[in-house]
Coordinates of C-alpha atoms in Angstrom, one line a residue:
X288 CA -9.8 -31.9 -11.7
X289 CA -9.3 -31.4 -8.1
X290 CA -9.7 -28.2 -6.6
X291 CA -11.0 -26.2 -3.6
X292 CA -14.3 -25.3 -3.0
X293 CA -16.5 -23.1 -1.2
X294 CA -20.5 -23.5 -0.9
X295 CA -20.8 -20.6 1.3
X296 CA -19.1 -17.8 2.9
X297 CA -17.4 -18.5 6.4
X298 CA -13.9 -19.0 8.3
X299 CA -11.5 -22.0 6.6
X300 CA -13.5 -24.5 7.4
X301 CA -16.2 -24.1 5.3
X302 CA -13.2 -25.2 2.0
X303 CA -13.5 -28.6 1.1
X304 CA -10.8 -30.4 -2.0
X305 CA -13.0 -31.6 -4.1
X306 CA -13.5 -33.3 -7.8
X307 CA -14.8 -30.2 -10.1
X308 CA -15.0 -30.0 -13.9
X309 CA -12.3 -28.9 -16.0
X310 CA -13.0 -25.4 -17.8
X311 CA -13.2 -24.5 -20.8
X312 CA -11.0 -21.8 -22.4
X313 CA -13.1 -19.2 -24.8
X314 CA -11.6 -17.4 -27.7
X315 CA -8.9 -14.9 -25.6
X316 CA -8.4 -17.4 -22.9
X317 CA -5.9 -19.7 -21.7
X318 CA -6.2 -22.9 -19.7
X319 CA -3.0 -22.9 -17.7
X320 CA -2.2 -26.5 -15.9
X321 CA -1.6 -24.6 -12.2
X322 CA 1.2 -25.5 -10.2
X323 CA 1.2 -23.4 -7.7
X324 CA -1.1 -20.6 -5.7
X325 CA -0.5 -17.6 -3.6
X326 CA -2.5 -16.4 -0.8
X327 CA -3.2 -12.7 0.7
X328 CA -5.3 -11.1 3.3
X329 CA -7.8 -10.3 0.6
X330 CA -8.3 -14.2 -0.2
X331 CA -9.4 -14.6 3.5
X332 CA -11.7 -11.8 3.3
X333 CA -13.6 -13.2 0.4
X334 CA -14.2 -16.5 1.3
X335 CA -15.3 -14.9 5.0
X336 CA -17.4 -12.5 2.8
X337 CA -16.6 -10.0 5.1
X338 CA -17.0 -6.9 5.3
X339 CA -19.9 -7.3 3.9
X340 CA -19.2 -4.6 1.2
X341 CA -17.4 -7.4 -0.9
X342 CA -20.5 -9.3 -1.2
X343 CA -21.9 -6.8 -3.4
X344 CA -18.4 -7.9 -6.1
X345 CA -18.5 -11.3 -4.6
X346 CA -22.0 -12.5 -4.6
X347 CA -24.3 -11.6 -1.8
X348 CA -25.3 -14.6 -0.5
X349 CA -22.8 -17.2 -1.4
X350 CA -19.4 -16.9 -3.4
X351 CA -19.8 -16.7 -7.1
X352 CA -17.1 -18.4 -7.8
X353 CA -16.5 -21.4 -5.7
X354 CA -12.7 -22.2 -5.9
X355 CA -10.9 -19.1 -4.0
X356 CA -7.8 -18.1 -4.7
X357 CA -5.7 -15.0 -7.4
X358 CA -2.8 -15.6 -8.0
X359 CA -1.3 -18.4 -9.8
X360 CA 2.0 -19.9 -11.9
X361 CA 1.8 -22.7 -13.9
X362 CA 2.0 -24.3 -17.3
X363 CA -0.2 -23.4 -20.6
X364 CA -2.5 -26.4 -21.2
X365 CA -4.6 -25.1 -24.2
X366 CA -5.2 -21.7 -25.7
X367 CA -8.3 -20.1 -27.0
X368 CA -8.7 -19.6 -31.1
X369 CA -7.8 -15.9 -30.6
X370 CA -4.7 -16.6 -28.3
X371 CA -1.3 -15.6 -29.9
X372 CA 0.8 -14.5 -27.3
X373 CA 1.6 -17.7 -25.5
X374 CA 1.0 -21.4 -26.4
X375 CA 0.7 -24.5 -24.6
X376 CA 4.0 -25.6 -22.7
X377 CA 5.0 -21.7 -22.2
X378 CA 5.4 -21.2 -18.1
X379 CA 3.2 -18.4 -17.0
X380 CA 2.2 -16.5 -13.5
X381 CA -1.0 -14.2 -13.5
X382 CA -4.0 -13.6 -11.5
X383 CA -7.8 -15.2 -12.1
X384 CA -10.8 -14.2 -11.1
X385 CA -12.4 -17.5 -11.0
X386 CA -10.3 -18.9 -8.6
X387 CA -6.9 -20.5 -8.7
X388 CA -6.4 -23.2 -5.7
X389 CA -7.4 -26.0 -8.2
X390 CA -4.9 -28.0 -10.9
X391 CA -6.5 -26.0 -13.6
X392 CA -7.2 -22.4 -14.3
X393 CA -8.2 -20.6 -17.0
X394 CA -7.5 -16.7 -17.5
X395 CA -7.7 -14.1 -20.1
X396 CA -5.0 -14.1 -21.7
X397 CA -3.7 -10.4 -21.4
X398 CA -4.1 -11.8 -17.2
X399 CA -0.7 -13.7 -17.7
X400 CA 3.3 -12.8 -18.7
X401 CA 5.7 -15.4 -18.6
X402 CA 7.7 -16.7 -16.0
X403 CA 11.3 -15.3 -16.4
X404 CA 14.1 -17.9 -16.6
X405 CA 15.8 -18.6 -13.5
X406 CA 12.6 -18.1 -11.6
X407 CA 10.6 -21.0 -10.1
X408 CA 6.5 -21.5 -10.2
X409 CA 7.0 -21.1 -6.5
X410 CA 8.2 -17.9 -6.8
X411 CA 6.4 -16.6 -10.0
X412 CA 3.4 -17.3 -7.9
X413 CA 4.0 -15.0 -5.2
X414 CA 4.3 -11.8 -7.0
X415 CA 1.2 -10.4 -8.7
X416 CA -1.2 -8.9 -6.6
X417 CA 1.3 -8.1 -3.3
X418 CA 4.2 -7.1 -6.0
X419 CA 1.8 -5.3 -8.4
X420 CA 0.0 -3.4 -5.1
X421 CA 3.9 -2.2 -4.3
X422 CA 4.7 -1.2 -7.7
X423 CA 2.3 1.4 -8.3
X424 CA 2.4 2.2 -4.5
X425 CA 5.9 3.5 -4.9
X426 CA 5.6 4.4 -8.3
X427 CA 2.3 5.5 -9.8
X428 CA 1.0 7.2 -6.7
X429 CA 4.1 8.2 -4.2
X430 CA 6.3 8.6 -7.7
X431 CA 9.2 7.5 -6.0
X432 CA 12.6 8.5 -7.1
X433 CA 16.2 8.8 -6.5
X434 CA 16.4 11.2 -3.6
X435 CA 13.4 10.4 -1.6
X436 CA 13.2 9.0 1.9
X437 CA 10.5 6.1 2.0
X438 CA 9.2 4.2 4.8
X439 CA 7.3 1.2 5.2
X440 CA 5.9 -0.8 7.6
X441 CA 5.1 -4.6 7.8
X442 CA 8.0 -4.0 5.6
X443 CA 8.8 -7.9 5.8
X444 CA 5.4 -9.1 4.9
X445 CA 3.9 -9.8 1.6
X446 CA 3.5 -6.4 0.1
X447 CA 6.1 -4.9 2.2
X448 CA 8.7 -7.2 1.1
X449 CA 7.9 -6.0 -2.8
X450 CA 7.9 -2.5 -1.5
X451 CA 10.9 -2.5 -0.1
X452 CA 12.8 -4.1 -3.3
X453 CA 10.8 -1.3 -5.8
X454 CA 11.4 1.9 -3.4
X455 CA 14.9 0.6 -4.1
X456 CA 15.1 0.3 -7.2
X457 CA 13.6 3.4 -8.0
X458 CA 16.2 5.1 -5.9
X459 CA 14.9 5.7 -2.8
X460 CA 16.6 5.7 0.6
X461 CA 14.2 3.0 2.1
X462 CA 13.4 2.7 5.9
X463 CA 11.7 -0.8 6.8
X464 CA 9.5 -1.6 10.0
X465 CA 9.1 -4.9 11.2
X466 CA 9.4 -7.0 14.4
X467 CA 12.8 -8.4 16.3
X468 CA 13.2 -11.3 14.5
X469 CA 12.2 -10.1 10.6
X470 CA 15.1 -7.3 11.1
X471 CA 18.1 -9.6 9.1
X472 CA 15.4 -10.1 6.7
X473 CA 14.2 -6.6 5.8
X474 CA 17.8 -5.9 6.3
X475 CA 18.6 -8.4 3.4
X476 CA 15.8 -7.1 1.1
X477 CA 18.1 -4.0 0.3
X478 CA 16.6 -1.3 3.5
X479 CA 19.0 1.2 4.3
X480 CA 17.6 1.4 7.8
X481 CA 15.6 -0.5 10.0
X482 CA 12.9 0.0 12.6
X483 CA 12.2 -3.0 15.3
X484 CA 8.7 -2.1 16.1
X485 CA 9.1 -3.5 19.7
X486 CA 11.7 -1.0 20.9
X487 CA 11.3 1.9 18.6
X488 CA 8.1 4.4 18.3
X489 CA 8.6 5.4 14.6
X490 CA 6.0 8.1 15.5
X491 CA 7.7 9.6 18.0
X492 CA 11.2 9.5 16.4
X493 CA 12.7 12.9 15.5
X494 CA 13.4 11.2 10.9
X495 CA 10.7 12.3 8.8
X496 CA 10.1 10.4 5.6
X497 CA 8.8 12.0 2.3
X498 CA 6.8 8.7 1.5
X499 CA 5.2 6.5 4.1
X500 CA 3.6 3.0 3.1
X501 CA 1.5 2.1 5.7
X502 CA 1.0 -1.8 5.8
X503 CA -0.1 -2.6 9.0
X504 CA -2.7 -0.4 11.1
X505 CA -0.9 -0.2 14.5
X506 CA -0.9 3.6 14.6
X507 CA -3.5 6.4 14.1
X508 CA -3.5 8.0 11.2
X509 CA -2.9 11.4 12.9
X510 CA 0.3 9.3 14.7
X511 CA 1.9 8.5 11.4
X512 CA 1.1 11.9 9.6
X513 CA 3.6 12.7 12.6
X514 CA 6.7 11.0 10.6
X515 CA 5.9 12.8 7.3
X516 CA 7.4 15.6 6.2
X517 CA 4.9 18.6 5.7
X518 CA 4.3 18.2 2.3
X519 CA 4.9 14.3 2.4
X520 CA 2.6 11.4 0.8
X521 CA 1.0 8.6 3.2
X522 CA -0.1 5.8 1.5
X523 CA -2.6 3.5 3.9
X524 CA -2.4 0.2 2.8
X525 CA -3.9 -1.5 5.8
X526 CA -7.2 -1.6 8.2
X527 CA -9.8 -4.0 8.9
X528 CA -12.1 -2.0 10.3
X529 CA -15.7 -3.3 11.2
X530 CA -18.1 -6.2 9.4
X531 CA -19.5 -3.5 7.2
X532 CA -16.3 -1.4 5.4
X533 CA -13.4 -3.0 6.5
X534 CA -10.6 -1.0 5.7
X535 CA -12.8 1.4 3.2
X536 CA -13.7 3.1 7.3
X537 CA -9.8 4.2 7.2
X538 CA -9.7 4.9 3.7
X539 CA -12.5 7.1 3.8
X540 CA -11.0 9.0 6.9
X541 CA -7.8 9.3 5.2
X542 CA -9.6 11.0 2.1
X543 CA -10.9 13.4 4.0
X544 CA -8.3 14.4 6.2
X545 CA -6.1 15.0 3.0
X546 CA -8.5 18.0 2.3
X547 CA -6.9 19.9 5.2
X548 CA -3.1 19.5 5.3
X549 CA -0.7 19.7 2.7
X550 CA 0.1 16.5 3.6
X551 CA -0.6 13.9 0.9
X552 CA -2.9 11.5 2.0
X553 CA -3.1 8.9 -1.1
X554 CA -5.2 6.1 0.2
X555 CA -5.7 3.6 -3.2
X556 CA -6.6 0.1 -4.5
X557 CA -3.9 -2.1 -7.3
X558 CA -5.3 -2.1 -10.9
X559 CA -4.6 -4.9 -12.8
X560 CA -2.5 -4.0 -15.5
X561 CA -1.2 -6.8 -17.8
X562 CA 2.0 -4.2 -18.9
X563 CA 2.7 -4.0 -14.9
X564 CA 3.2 -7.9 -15.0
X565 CA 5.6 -7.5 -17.4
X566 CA 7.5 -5.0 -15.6
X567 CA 7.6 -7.4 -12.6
X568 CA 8.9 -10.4 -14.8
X569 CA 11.7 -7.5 -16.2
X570 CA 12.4 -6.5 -11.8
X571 CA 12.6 -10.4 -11.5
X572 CA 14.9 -11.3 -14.1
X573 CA 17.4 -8.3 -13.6
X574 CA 17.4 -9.7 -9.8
X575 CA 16.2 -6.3 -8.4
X576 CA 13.0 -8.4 -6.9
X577 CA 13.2 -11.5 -5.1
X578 CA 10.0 -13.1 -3.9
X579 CA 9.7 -13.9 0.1
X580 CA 8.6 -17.0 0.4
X581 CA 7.4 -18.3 4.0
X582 CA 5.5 -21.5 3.6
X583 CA 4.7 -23.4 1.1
X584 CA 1.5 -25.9 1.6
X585 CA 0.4 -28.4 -0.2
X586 CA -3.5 -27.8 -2.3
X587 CA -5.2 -29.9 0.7
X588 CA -3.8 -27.5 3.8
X589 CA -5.5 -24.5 1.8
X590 CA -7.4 -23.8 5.2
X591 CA -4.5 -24.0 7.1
X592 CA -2.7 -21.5 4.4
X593 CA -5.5 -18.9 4.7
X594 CA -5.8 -19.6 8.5
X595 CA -1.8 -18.3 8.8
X596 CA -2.5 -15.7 6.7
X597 CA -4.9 -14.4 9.0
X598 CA -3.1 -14.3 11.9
X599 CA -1.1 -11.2 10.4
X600 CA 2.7 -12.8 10.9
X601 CA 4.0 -13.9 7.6
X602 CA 7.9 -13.5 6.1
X603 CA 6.8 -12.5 2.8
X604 CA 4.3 -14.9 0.6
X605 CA 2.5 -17.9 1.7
X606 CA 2.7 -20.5 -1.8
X607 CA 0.1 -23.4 -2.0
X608 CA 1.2 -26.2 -4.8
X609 CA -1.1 -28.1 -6.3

């Protein structure tokens, strides 16, 4: 099968599409014939293998798995002996760790839910990790409800364009940041108000917000504890910090600042739940979550994929087909 592969850790050049074998599904997997990939941030920081900290997850001196990529929605191709919950021809979207910008994939099978009717691979394939990471975001940590007054910047990129849908849908009052020419967008996404980022301080405007979901590390933390109310939750989603940490440098910080304000300071990583895929497919099929989709690239631009991703400016999702 053709796929993309990685020898060693470095910027987008070091992928090359390639010939590989085709795996084999054990008992509880499934082989899933992929037909299209998403990309994040975090697929850019693995192949790069930096900060170095994901090296010790990753493999330390080279990638142990050599096709990158998560996220993925596709067709079953074969099931494992064990497998019940979907056979082959059932469309699926779901995440693998051993790598998903190839034409086949195979995944534990509690890693996929089916694709909801009405809902394209495309699309299917942009929502698990950045529409899981806004689902328990707003819900498991900030416990948005009706009421609340949420915020969140980089509120038209990938996880910010989830976020915005979910804080929604749970009843919030949502405020979106985001450049000039993303304020239609965010506006469209369902936000009751919107910030342009290039004319307006959020920090140093008088609204204070009960939740914030920090996307994008523009401002201090001590700036956007500024727009919380006093017993409000910030949730840092964002920093890139040094080789080293990365983003665990602001994570850490925001830990222990939390231990003297009353502020809630709820710094936190997505767990992979298979029931919270399910919830996504129920959010996608009742139309109260619409995937973002900004490019879509075919399996050899992969580079050029991760490359935009990158740079920091993408309208929701960035979709590779294979």
């Amino acid at each position: 099968m053709r796929a993309v592969v990685q020898q060693r850790y470095g910027p987008p050049s070091v992928l090359r599409t390639t010939e590989v074998d085709l795996p084999l599904p054990g008992p509880g997997d499934v082989l899933v014939k992929v037909g299209a990939a998403s990309v994040h941030l975090g697929d850019y920081f693995v192949m790069t293998g930096k900060p170095y900290v994901l090296r010790l997850v990753f493999g330390l001196r080279r990638p142990r798995h050599g096709i990158p990529g998560r996220d993925f929605a596709g067709v079953v191709a074969a099931v494992g002996k064990h497998v019940t919950a979907v056979r082959p021809g059932d469309e699926v979207f779901g995440w693998s760790t051993a790598g998903t910008l190839a034409e086949y994939a195979c995944v534990p099978a509690d890693h996929v839910a089916p694709v909801p009717v009405g809902t394209s691979l495309v699309e299917a394939a942009a929502v698990p990790t950045s529409a899981l990471t806004a689902l328990q975001a707003m819900r498991d940590v900030a416990k948005v409800g009706p009421g609340q007054t949420v915020l969140i910047t980089g509120a038209s990129g990938g996880v910010g364009s989830f976020a915005v849908q979910i804080a929604k849908a749970l009843g919030a009052e949502v405020t979106g940041v985001c450049s000039s020419r993303n304020v239609d967008l965010v506006r469209s996404l369902g936000a009751d108000h919107v910030v342009d980022y290039t004319r307006t301080d959020f920090t140093r405007a008088e609204s204070r917000y009960d939740v914030i979901l920090d996307n994008v590390e523009a401002q201090p933390l001590a700036a956007v504890r500024r727009a919380l109310t006093p017993a409000g939750t910030l949730i840092p989603n964002s920093g890139r910090g040094g080789r080293w940490l990365g983003p665990l440098a602001r994570i850490v910080r925001a830990r222990v600042l939390s231990g003297f304000t009353r502020q809630h300071l709820k710094p936190f990583a997505s767990v992979e739940k298979p029931r919270d895929l399910l919830t996504l497919a129920d959010l996608l099929t009742t139309g109260q979550v619409t995937p973002v989709i900004d490019r879509i690239c075919p399996l050899d631009e992969a580079a050029d994929a991760l490359r935009y991703v990158e740079a920091g400016h993408t309208r929701g999702k960035v979709v590779v087909t294979i």
